[in-house]
CSV table of C-alpha atoms and ligand atoms in Angstrom, one decimal:
chain,number,residue,atom,x,y,z
G,29,MET,CA,-51.2,-147.8,-62.1
G,30,LYS,CA,-49.2,-147.1,-58.7
G,31,CYS,CA,-46.7,-144.6,-59.9
G,32,ILE,CA,-44.0,-142.1,-58.7
G,33,LEU,CA,-43.9,-138.4,-60.1
G,34,MET,CA,-40.2,-138.1,-60.8
G,35,ASN,CA,-38.2,-134.8,-61.3
G,36,LYS,CA,-35.0,-136.2,-63.2
G,37,ASN,CA,-33.3,-138.3,-60.4
G,38,THR,CA,-35.6,-137.0,-57.4
G,39,GLU,CA,-38.7,-138.9,-56.3
G,40,VAL,CA,-41.6,-136.3,-56.0
G,41,LEU,CA,-44.7,-138.1,-55.0
G,42,VAL,CA,-46.2,-141.6,-55.0
G,43,SER,CA,-49.9,-141.7,-56.7
G,44,GLU,CA,-52.4,-143.6,-58.5
G,45,TYR,CA,-52.6,-143.0,-62.5
G,46,LEU,CA,-55.2,-144.0,-64.3
G,47,ASP,CA,-53.7,-144.2,-67.8
G,48,ASN,CA,-57.0,-145.2,-69.5
G,49,LEU,CA,-58.3,-141.5,-68.3
G,50,GLY,CA,-55.2,-139.3,-68.1
G,51,VAL,CA,-55.9,-138.5,-64.6
G,52,PHE,CA,-54.4,-139.2,-61.2
G,53,SER,CA,-57.1,-140.6,-59.1
G,54,LYS,CA,-54.7,-140.8,-55.6
G,55,ILE,CA,-51.8,-139.3,-53.7
G,56,TYR,CA,-50.1,-142.2,-51.6
G,57,GLU,CA,-47.3,-140.3,-50.5
G,58,ILE,CA,-45.5,-136.9,-51.3
G,59,LYS,CA,-41.6,-137.7,-51.2
G,60,ASN,CA,-40.1,-134.3,-51.8
G,61,ILE,CA,-42.4,-131.2,-52.4
G,62,ASP,CA,-40.1,-128.4,-53.2
G,63,TYR,CA,-39.4,-130.5,-56.4
G,64,VAL,CA,-42.8,-130.7,-57.5
G,65,PRO,CA,-43.7,-128.5,-60.6
G,66,LEU,CA,-43.9,-124.9,-59.1
G,67,ILE,CA,-47.6,-124.3,-59.9
G,68,ILE,CA,-48.3,-127.4,-57.6
G,69,ASN,CA,-46.1,-126.0,-54.9
G,70,LYS,CA,-47.9,-122.8,-54.8
G,71,ASN,CA,-51.1,-124.3,-55.2
G,72,LYS,CA,-51.3,-127.2,-52.6
G,73,GLU,CA,-54.5,-126.5,-50.7
G,74,ASP,CA,-56.0,-128.9,-53.9
G,75,ILE,CA,-53.0,-131.2,-54.7
G,76,ILE,CA,-54.6,-133.3,-56.8
G,77,LYS,CA,-56.7,-131.0,-59.2
G,78,VAL,CA,-53.8,-128.9,-59.7
G,79,LEU,CA,-51.7,-131.8,-60.4
G,80,ASN,CA,-54.2,-132.9,-62.9
G,81,ASP,CA,-54.2,-129.8,-64.5
G,82,TRP,CA,-50.5,-129.3,-64.8
G,83,PHE,CA,-50.4,-132.6,-66.0
G,84,LYS,CA,-53.1,-132.4,-68.7
G,85,GLY,CA,-51.7,-129.0,-69.7
G,86,ARG,CA,-48.5,-130.8,-70.5
G,87,GLY,CA,-50.4,-132.5,-73.4
G,88,ILE,CA,-51.5,-131.5,-76.7
G,89,PRO,CA,-54.0,-129.0,-76.6
G,90,LEU,CA,-57.6,-129.2,-77.5
G,91,TRP,CA,-57.2,-126.3,-79.5
G,92,ARG,CA,-54.0,-127.3,-81.7
G,93,ASP,CA,-54.7,-126.6,-85.1
G,94,LYS,CA,-55.7,-130.1,-87.2
G,95,LEU,CA,-56.3,-131.5,-84.1
G,96,ASP,CA,-58.9,-134.0,-85.7
G,97,LEU,CA,-56.4,-135.0,-88.6
G,98,LEU,CA,-53.3,-135.5,-86.0
G,99,LEU,CA,-55.4,-137.9,-83.8
G,100,HIS,CA,-57.1,-139.9,-86.8
G,101,ARG,CA,-53.2,-140.1,-88.0
G,102,LEU,CA,-52.0,-141.2,-84.6
G,103,ASN,CA,-55.0,-143.9,-84.3
G,104,ILE,CA,-56.1,-142.4,-81.0
G,105,SER,CA,-59.1,-140.5,-79.7
G,106,THR,CA,-57.9,-137.9,-77.2
G,107,PRO,CA,-54.2,-136.1,-76.6
G,108,SER,CA,-54.8,-137.3,-73.3
G,109,GLU,CA,-54.2,-140.9,-74.3
G,110,LEU,CA,-50.4,-140.0,-75.2
G,111,LEU,CA,-49.8,-138.5,-71.7
G,112,ASP,CA,-48.1,-141.5,-70.0
G,113,LYS,CA,-46.9,-143.1,-73.6
G,114,ALA,CA,-43.1,-142.4,-73.2
G,115,PHE,CA,-43.2,-142.3,-69.4
G,116,GLY,CA,-44.9,-138.6,-69.7
G,117,LEU,CA,-41.1,-137.4,-70.8
G,118,SER,CA,-40.8,-134.1,-72.1
G,119,LEU,CA,-37.9,-131.7,-73.6
G,120,SER,CA,-39.1,-128.4,-71.5
G,121,ASP,CA,-38.7,-129.8,-68.1
G,122,GLN,CA,-37.5,-133.0,-66.4
G,123,TYR,CA,-40.7,-134.4,-65.2
G,124,TRP,CA,-41.5,-138.3,-65.8
G,125,LEU,CA,-44.0,-141.1,-64.6
G,126,LYS,CA,-42.1,-143.9,-63.2
G,127,PRO,CA,-44.2,-147.0,-62.9
G,128,TYR,CA,-43.9,-148.2,-59.2
G,129,ASN,CA,-42.2,-151.4,-59.6
G,130,LEU,CA,-40.4,-150.7,-63.0
G,131,ASP,CA,-36.6,-150.6,-62.6
G,132,ILE,CA,-36.2,-148.0,-64.7
G,133,CYS,CA,-33.7,-144.6,-64.6
G,134,TYR,CA,-33.7,-141.0,-66.2
G,135,ASP,CA,-30.6,-141.7,-68.0
G,136,ASP,CA,-31.9,-144.6,-69.9
G,137,ILE,CA,-34.9,-142.8,-71.4
G,138,ASN,CA,-34.7,-139.2,-71.3
G,139,PHE,CA,-34.8,-137.7,-74.9
G,140,PHE,CA,-32.1,-135.6,-74.2
G,141,ASP,CA,-29.7,-138.5,-74.4
G,142,ASN,CA,-31.6,-140.9,-76.0
G,143,ASP,CA,-32.7,-140.8,-79.4
G,144,PHE,CA,-36.7,-141.3,-80.9
G,145,GLU,CA,-38.4,-142.0,-83.9
G,146,TYR,CA,-39.4,-138.7,-85.3
G,147,THR,CA,-39.8,-138.9,-88.6
G,148,GLU,CA,-43.7,-140.6,-88.9
G,149,PHE,CA,-44.9,-138.2,-86.1
G,150,MET,CA,-43.4,-135.2,-87.8
G,151,GLU,CA,-45.2,-136.7,-91.0
G,152,ALA,CA,-48.6,-136.7,-89.0
G,153,SER,CA,-48.2,-133.7,-87.5
G,154,LEU,CA,-47.0,-131.5,-90.5
G,155,SER,CA,-47.4,-133.0,-93.9
G,156,LYS,CA,-50.5,-132.5,-96.2
G,157,ASN,CA,-51.1,-136.5,-96.6
G,158,SER,CA,-49.9,-139.2,-93.7
G,159,LYS,CA,-50.6,-142.9,-93.3
G,160,THR,CA,-51.8,-143.8,-89.8
G,161,ILE,CA,-49.2,-145.0,-87.6
G,162,THR,CA,-49.0,-148.3,-86.9
G,163,ASN,CA,-45.7,-148.2,-84.8
G,164,ASP,CA,-46.1,-147.6,-81.1
G,165,LYS,CA,-42.2,-146.8,-81.6
G,166,ALA,CA,-43.4,-143.5,-83.0
G,167,LEU,CA,-46.0,-142.8,-80.1
G,168,ARG,CA,-42.7,-142.6,-78.1
G,169,THR,CA,-41.5,-139.1,-78.3
G,170,PRO,CA,-41.5,-135.9,-76.6
G,171,ASN,CA,-44.2,-135.1,-78.9
G,172,ASN,CA,-46.7,-136.3,-76.4
G,173,THR,CA,-45.9,-133.4,-74.3
G,174,THR,CA,-45.9,-130.0,-76.5
G,175,ASP,CA,-48.2,-127.6,-75.9
G,176,GLY,CA,-49.3,-124.8,-78.2
G,177,MET,CA,-51.9,-124.2,-81.2
G,178,LEU,CA,-49.4,-124.6,-83.9
G,179,LYS,CA,-49.0,-127.9,-85.6
G,180,LYS,CA,-45.1,-129.0,-84.6
G,181,ALA,CA,-42.8,-131.9,-84.2
G,182,TRP,CA,-39.3,-132.6,-82.7
G,183,ILE,CA,-36.8,-133.8,-84.6
G,184,ILE,CA,-33.0,-134.5,-84.2
G,185,GLU,CA,-30.5,-133.4,-86.6
G,186,ASN,CA,-26.5,-134.0,-85.8
G,187,GLY,CA,-27.7,-134.7,-82.3
G,188,THR,CA,-29.5,-131.4,-81.5
G,189,ARG,CA,-32.8,-131.5,-80.8
G,190,TYR,CA,-34.9,-128.8,-82.9
G,191,LEU,CA,-38.8,-128.0,-82.6
G,192,LEU,CA,-40.5,-127.3,-86.3
G,193,LYS,CA,-43.4,-125.7,-86.4
G,194,GLY,CA,-45.9,-124.6,-89.0
G,195,GLY,CA,-48.5,-121.8,-89.9
G,196,TYR,CA,-51.9,-121.7,-88.4
G,197,LYS,CA,-54.3,-123.7,-90.6
G,198,ASN,CA,-53.3,-121.9,-94.2
G,199,GLU,CA,-51.3,-119.2,-92.7
G,200,LEU,CA,-47.5,-119.3,-93.5
G,201,LEU,CA,-46.4,-116.1,-92.1
G,202,GLN,CA,-45.7,-117.4,-88.5
G,203,PRO,CA,-42.3,-119.1,-89.6
G,204,PHE,CA,-41.2,-116.1,-91.1
G,205,ASN,CA,-41.9,-113.7,-88.4
G,206,GLU,CA,-39.9,-115.9,-86.3
G,207,VAL,CA,-37.1,-115.6,-88.3
G,208,LEU,CA,-37.5,-111.5,-88.3
G,209,ALA,CA,-37.7,-111.6,-84.5
G,210,SER,CA,-34.4,-113.4,-84.4
G,211,GLU,CA,-32.9,-111.3,-86.6
G,212,ILE,CA,-34.1,-108.0,-84.6
G,213,CYS,CA,-33.0,-109.6,-81.4
G,214,ALA,CA,-29.9,-110.5,-82.7
G,215,ARG,CA,-29.1,-107.2,-83.8
G,216,LEU,CA,-29.9,-105.5,-80.5
G,217,GLY,CA,-28.6,-108.0,-78.7
G,218,PHE,CA,-31.8,-109.5,-76.6
G,219,ASN,CA,-31.1,-113.0,-75.1
G,220,HIS,CA,-33.6,-114.8,-78.1
G,221,VAL,CA,-34.2,-118.6,-79.1
G,222,GLU,CA,-32.4,-118.7,-82.9
G,223,TYR,CA,-35.3,-119.6,-85.7
G,224,SER,CA,-34.7,-120.4,-89.4
G,225,ILE,CA,-36.5,-121.4,-92.0
G,226,ASP,CA,-36.7,-124.8,-93.0
G,227,THR,CA,-39.0,-127.0,-95.5
G,228,TYR,CA,-40.7,-130.3,-94.8
G,229,LYS,CA,-41.8,-131.9,-98.2
G,230,ASP,CA,-42.4,-128.4,-99.8
G,231,ILE,CA,-44.1,-127.3,-96.4
G,232,VAL,CA,-42.7,-124.1,-95.0
G,233,VAL,CA,-41.9,-124.1,-90.9
G,234,SER,CA,-39.6,-122.7,-88.3
G,235,LYS,CA,-36.9,-124.2,-86.6
G,236,CYS,CA,-35.5,-123.6,-83.7
G,237,PRO,CA,-33.2,-125.9,-81.4
G,238,CYS,CA,-34.1,-127.0,-78.0
G,239,PHE,CA,-33.5,-124.4,-75.1
G,240,ILE,CA,-33.8,-126.9,-72.5
G,241,ASN,CA,-30.9,-129.3,-70.9
G,242,LYS,CA,-31.0,-132.3,-68.6
G,243,ASP,CA,-30.5,-129.8,-65.9
G,244,THR,CA,-33.2,-127.2,-66.8
G,245,GLU,CA,-36.9,-126.8,-67.1
G,246,LEU,CA,-38.5,-123.9,-68.2
G,247,ILE,CA,-41.4,-122.2,-65.8
G,248,THR,CA,-43.9,-120.0,-67.5
G,249,CYS,CA,-45.0,-116.5,-66.0
G,250,HIS,CA,-48.5,-118.3,-65.9
G,251,GLN,CA,-46.9,-121.0,-63.3
G,252,ILE,CA,-45.1,-117.9,-61.6
G,253,ARG,CA,-48.3,-115.8,-61.1
G,254,SER,CA,-50.6,-118.8,-60.3
G,255,ASP,CA,-50.8,-117.5,-56.6
G,256,MET,CA,-50.9,-113.6,-57.3
G,257,LYS,CA,-53.6,-111.8,-57.3
G,258,ARG,CA,-54.8,-110.2,-60.7
G,259,HIS,CA,-54.7,-106.4,-60.9
G,260,ASN,CA,-54.9,-105.7,-64.6
G,261,ASP,CA,-52.7,-102.8,-64.8
G,262,ILE,CA,-49.2,-102.5,-64.6
G,263,ASN,CA,-49.0,-104.0,-61.4
G,264,ASP,CA,-48.9,-107.3,-62.7
G,265,TYR,CA,-45.7,-106.5,-64.5
G,266,GLU,CA,-44.0,-104.7,-61.7
G,267,GLU,CA,-45.0,-107.8,-59.3
G,268,TYR,CA,-43.8,-110.6,-61.6
G,269,ILE,CA,-40.5,-108.3,-62.0
G,270,ASN,CA,-40.2,-108.4,-58.2
G,271,VAL,CA,-40.4,-111.7,-57.9
G,272,LEU,CA,-37.9,-112.7,-60.4
G,273,GLU,CA,-35.5,-110.0,-58.9
G,274,ASN,CA,-36.1,-111.7,-55.3
G,275,HIS,CA,-35.3,-114.8,-57.0
G,276,GLY,CA,-32.0,-113.4,-57.9
G,277,ILE,CA,-32.5,-113.2,-61.5
G,278,LYS,CA,-30.2,-110.3,-62.8
G,279,ASP,CA,-31.3,-107.4,-65.2
G,280,ALA,CA,-34.8,-108.9,-64.8
G,281,ARG,CA,-36.2,-105.6,-65.7
G,282,ILE,CA,-34.1,-105.1,-69.0
G,283,LYS,CA,-35.0,-108.7,-70.1
G,284,LEU,CA,-38.8,-108.2,-69.7
G,285,GLU,CA,-38.4,-104.6,-71.3
G,286,ASN,CA,-36.2,-106.1,-74.6
G,287,MET,CA,-39.2,-108.7,-74.9
G,288,PHE,CA,-41.9,-106.0,-75.2
G,289,ILE,CA,-39.4,-103.7,-77.3
G,290,LEU,CA,-39.5,-106.9,-79.5
G,291,ASP,CA,-43.3,-106.9,-79.6
G,292,PHE,CA,-43.7,-103.3,-80.8
G,293,LEU,CA,-41.3,-103.8,-83.6
G,294,ILE,CA,-42.9,-107.0,-85.3
G,295,MET,CA,-46.6,-106.4,-83.5
G,296,ASN,CA,-46.9,-109.3,-81.7
G,297,GLU,CA,-50.3,-109.9,-80.4
G,298,ASP,CA,-49.9,-113.4,-78.6
G,299,ARG,CA,-47.6,-112.8,-75.7
G,300,HIS,CA,-49.6,-114.2,-73.2
G,301,LEU,CA,-48.6,-116.0,-70.3
G,302,ASN,CA,-47.1,-119.2,-71.4
G,303,ASN,CA,-45.3,-117.5,-74.0
G,304,PHE,CA,-42.2,-116.3,-71.5
G,305,GLY,CA,-40.9,-117.5,-68.3
G,306,ILE,CA,-37.8,-118.1,-66.5
G,307,ILE,CA,-35.1,-121.0,-66.5
G,308,ARG,CA,-34.7,-123.2,-63.2
G,309,ASP,CA,-32.1,-125.7,-62.6
G,310,ILE,CA,-33.8,-128.8,-61.3
G,311,ASN,CA,-31.2,-129.7,-59.0
G,312,THR,CA,-30.9,-127.0,-57.0
G,313,LEU,CA,-34.0,-125.1,-57.6
G,314,LYS,CA,-32.5,-122.1,-58.6
G,315,TRP,CA,-33.7,-119.8,-60.7
G,316,ILE,CA,-31.2,-119.0,-63.2
G,317,ASP,CA,-32.0,-116.5,-65.9
G,318,VAL,CA,-35.6,-115.2,-68.0
G,319,ALA,CA,-35.8,-117.7,-70.7
G,320,PRO,CA,-34.9,-116.8,-74.1
G,321,ILE,CA,-37.6,-114.9,-76.0
G,322,PHE,CA,-39.6,-117.7,-77.7
G,323,ASP,CA,-43.0,-117.5,-80.2
G,324,ASN,CA,-42.9,-114.7,-82.1
G,325,GLY,CA,-44.9,-115.8,-84.8
G,326,GLN,CA,-48.4,-114.4,-84.2
G,327,SER,CA,-47.5,-110.6,-85.4
G,328,LEU,CA,-47.5,-108.4,-88.3
G,329,ASN,CA,-50.9,-108.2,-88.5
G,330,ILE,CA,-51.3,-111.9,-89.4
G,331,GLU,CA,-54.8,-112.2,-88.4
G,332,TYR,CA,-56.0,-109.2,-90.4
G,333,TYR,CA,-54.3,-109.5,-94.0
G,334,ASP,CA,-56.5,-107.8,-96.7
G,335,GLU,CA,-55.1,-107.4,-100.2
G,336,GLU,CA,-56.6,-104.2,-101.1
G,337,GLU,CA,-55.9,-102.4,-98.1
G,338,LEU,CA,-53.2,-102.1,-95.5
G,339,HIS,CA,-54.8,-102.8,-92.3
G,340,VAL,CA,-53.1,-101.8,-88.9
G,341,SER,CA,-54.6,-103.3,-85.9
G,342,GLY,CA,-51.9,-102.2,-83.5
G,343,GLU,CA,-53.0,-104.1,-79.8
G,344,GLY,CA,-50.4,-106.5,-78.0
G,345,ARG,CA,-50.8,-108.3,-74.8
G,346,LEU,CA,-49.4,-106.8,-71.4
G,347,PHE,CA,-50.1,-109.6,-68.7
G,348,TYR,CA,-54.2,-109.9,-68.6
G,349,GLU,CA,-54.7,-107.2,-70.6
G,350,VAL,CA,-54.9,-106.3,-74.2
G,351,LYS,CA,-53.6,-102.7,-75.1
G,352,PRO,CA,-52.1,-100.6,-77.7
G,353,PHE,CA,-48.5,-101.2,-78.5
G,354,GLU,CA,-48.0,-97.7,-78.0
G,355,GLU,CA,-49.4,-97.8,-74.6
G,356,ILE,CA,-47.6,-101.0,-73.7
G,357,ILE,CA,-44.3,-99.8,-74.8
G,358,THR,CA,-44.5,-96.7,-72.2
G,359,ILE,CA,-43.3,-99.6,-69.3
G,360,VAL,CA,-39.8,-99.4,-70.9
G,361,LYS,CA,-37.7,-96.9,-68.4
G,362,ASN,CA,-35.2,-95.6,-70.7
G,363,ILE,CA,-36.1,-96.5,-74.6
G,364,LYS,CA,-33.2,-94.4,-75.6
G,365,ARG,CA,-30.5,-97.3,-74.7
G,366,ILE,CA,-31.8,-99.4,-77.8
G,367,ASP,CA,-29.5,-98.5,-80.5
G,368,LEU,CA,-32.0,-98.7,-83.4
G,369,SER,CA,-29.3,-97.8,-86.4
G,370,LYS,CA,-28.5,-101.7,-85.6
G,371,LEU,CA,-31.7,-102.2,-87.4
G,372,ASP,CA,-30.5,-100.2,-90.8
G,373,GLY,CA,-31.3,-102.3,-93.5
G,374,ILE,CA,-33.8,-104.9,-91.9
G,375,VAL,CA,-36.6,-104.4,-94.0
G,376,GLU,CA,-34.9,-104.9,-97.1
G,377,TRP,CA,-33.6,-107.9,-95.9
G,378,PHE,CA,-37.0,-109.3,-94.7
G,379,ASP,CA,-38.1,-108.2,-98.4
G,380,LEU,CA,-35.7,-110.5,-99.6
G,381,LEU,CA,-36.1,-113.5,-97.3
G,382,LEU,CA,-40.2,-113.5,-98.1
G,383,HIS,CA,-39.2,-113.2,-101.9
G,384,LYS,CA,-36.8,-116.1,-101.6
G,385,TYR,CA,-39.7,-118.4,-100.3
G,386,GLN,CA,-42.4,-116.7,-102.5
G,387,TYR,CA,-42.4,-120.0,-104.8
G,388,LEU,CA,-43.4,-121.5,-101.7
G,389,THR,CA,-45.8,-119.4,-99.9
G,390,ASN,CA,-47.5,-117.6,-102.9
G,391,PHE,CA,-47.3,-114.4,-101.0
G,392,SER,CA,-48.0,-111.4,-103.5
G,393,ASP,CA,-45.7,-108.8,-103.8
G,394,SER,CA,-48.6,-106.5,-102.6
G,395,ARG,CA,-48.7,-108.2,-99.3
G,396,ILE,CA,-44.8,-108.7,-99.1
G,397,ASN,CA,-45.0,-104.7,-99.7
G,398,LYS,CA,-47.6,-104.4,-96.7
G,399,LEU,CA,-45.7,-106.6,-94.5
G,400,CYS,CA,-42.4,-104.7,-95.1
G,401,ILE,CA,-44.5,-101.5,-94.6
G,402,LEU,CA,-45.6,-102.4,-91.2
G,403,LEU,CA,-41.9,-103.1,-89.9
G,404,ASN,CA,-40.7,-100.0,-91.3
G,405,ARG,CA,-43.6,-98.3,-89.7
G,406,GLN,CA,-43.1,-99.8,-86.1
G,407,ILE,CA,-39.0,-98.7,-86.5
G,408,ASN,CA,-39.9,-95.6,-87.2
G,409,ARG,CA,-42.3,-95.4,-84.7
G,410,LEU,CA,-39.9,-96.6,-82.0
G,411,LYS,CA,-37.1,-93.9,-83.3
G,412,LYS,CA,-40.1,-91.2,-83.0
G,413,LEU,CA,-40.2,-92.3,-79.3
G,414,GLN,CA,-36.4,-92.0,-78.8
G,415,SER,CA,-36.2,-88.8,-80.1
G,416,ASN,CA,-38.9,-87.2,-77.8
Y,23,ATP,N1,-36.9,-124.2,-78.3
Y,23,ATP,C1,-38.0,-124.8,-77.2
Y,23,ATP,N2,-37.0,-125.4,-76.3
Y,23,ATP,C2,-38.0,-126.2,-75.4
Y,23,ATP,N3,-39.2,-126.1,-75.1
Y,23,ATP,C3,-39.6,-125.3,-76.2
Y,23,ATP,C4,-39.1,-124.6,-77.1
Y,23,ATP,N4,-40.0,-123.7,-78.1
Y,23,ATP,C5,-41.4,-124.2,-77.5
Y,23,ATP,N5,-41.0,-125.0,-76.4
Y,23,ATP,C6,-42.0,-125.3,-75.3
Y,23,ATP,O1,-43.1,-125.8,-76.3
Y,23,ATP,C7,-44.5,-124.8,-76.1
Y,23,ATP,C8,-45.0,-124.6,-77.0
Y,23,ATP,O2,-44.1,-124.1,-77.9
Y,23,ATP,P1,-44.4,-122.5,-78.7
Y,23,ATP,O3,-45.1,-121.0,-78.0
Y,23,ATP,O4,-43.6,-121.9,-79.7
Y,23,ATP,O5,-45.9,-123.0,-79.5
Y,23,ATP,P2,-47.3,-122.1,-80.2
Y,23,ATP,O6,-47.7,-123.4,-81.1
Y,23,ATP,O7,-46.7,-121.1,-81.2
Y,23,ATP,O8,-48.0,-121.7,-79.0
Y,23,ATP,P3,-49.0,-120.8,-79.0
Y,23,ATP,O9,-50.0,-121.3,-78.7
Y,23,ATP,O10,-48.8,-119.9,-77.8
Y,23,ATP,O11,-49.3,-120.0,-80.2
Y,23,ATP,C9,-43.9,-123.8,-75.6
Y,23,ATP,O12,-44.8,-123.1,-74.6
Y,23,ATP,C10,-42.3,-124.3,-74.7
Y,23,ATP,O13,-43.1,-125.0,-73.4
Y,24,MG,MG1,-47.0,-120.5,-77.2
């Protein structure tokens, strides 16, 4: 199929897309190179390969939790079958595929303005049992273009688009960690995505509003760093800050530091390069700001829980490295700037939250206690660092 890659209303490039394979086989013409996704603009030498990698990367990844079940329920064989189903539209950016001779415009099809049928996909993605989807409309949603390993689904409530995310396999702690992270960020004044707890058919999920609008896109650090040399040390971080500052992002360093302070407090192990980034204006291409802090669920020693013992595995991510949190936190220039008294009572608050949903999670009192001990321990460690 001959089609045009669009960025909202801007024609980006004309290409041949093989919809049975989910790949671009040929580029006929580049119309507007400035408006291609940043990762393509930065790696133009082998443009068809980067274009394909980028497009595939917008789809549901092969490591999505319970992917086999989801594919069965959606009645498809691979996630790539979904890539162009809804013109490839997403709620995290404004790119889409316009069939060459089709008279259609962004305003008529984008998912920010136009509602989509989310119930069936939500059920297929999140519920324990669900029917096979037979209605093609249920496959024309922004759920075709969500990244990440957790089961998830976009829904609409009172006009707002929300992302629901479940836990990984049988683990249910992720949604609570997301809510804890929001509470910490709110108290410390860090720009963040607000997560709350929701339930769907007795399953606990986290729920957050879309932080992108029709004029913006999320560009992850992975894209920004894609043409930069890797150093495997503090230079990766410093270079990234430099790039952001050179693009006029205000207080880039402080905002990045805030994210790593949060990671220290909740022991977030998963700050990989697609879990943070910047927001760009897709009309002017101006870099607006650091993206609000999102995806904080893989925290509080989630993978090392033991009912008998308190395990403390204290390693997080700093760009291409896994390092002890105590080491990562040393990147913060002035740790004393954080008013930790704002976190007074937060351990009790978290304890209450976990107990409130105990009837659904079946977390033991002992587990809840251990989670609170870990949180308390991290707050105290940060206080100690402040007093040095
Ligand atoms: N509120 C939001 N608004 C817009 N886009 C979002 C929002 N939340 C997440 N996204 C997009 O969806 C992707 C997946 O979300 P998220 O990182 O929360 O999922 P995950 O399954 O926890 O990921 P991971 O594999 O890193 O654990 C993000 O990388 C981002 O591109
Ligand atoms: Mg993620």
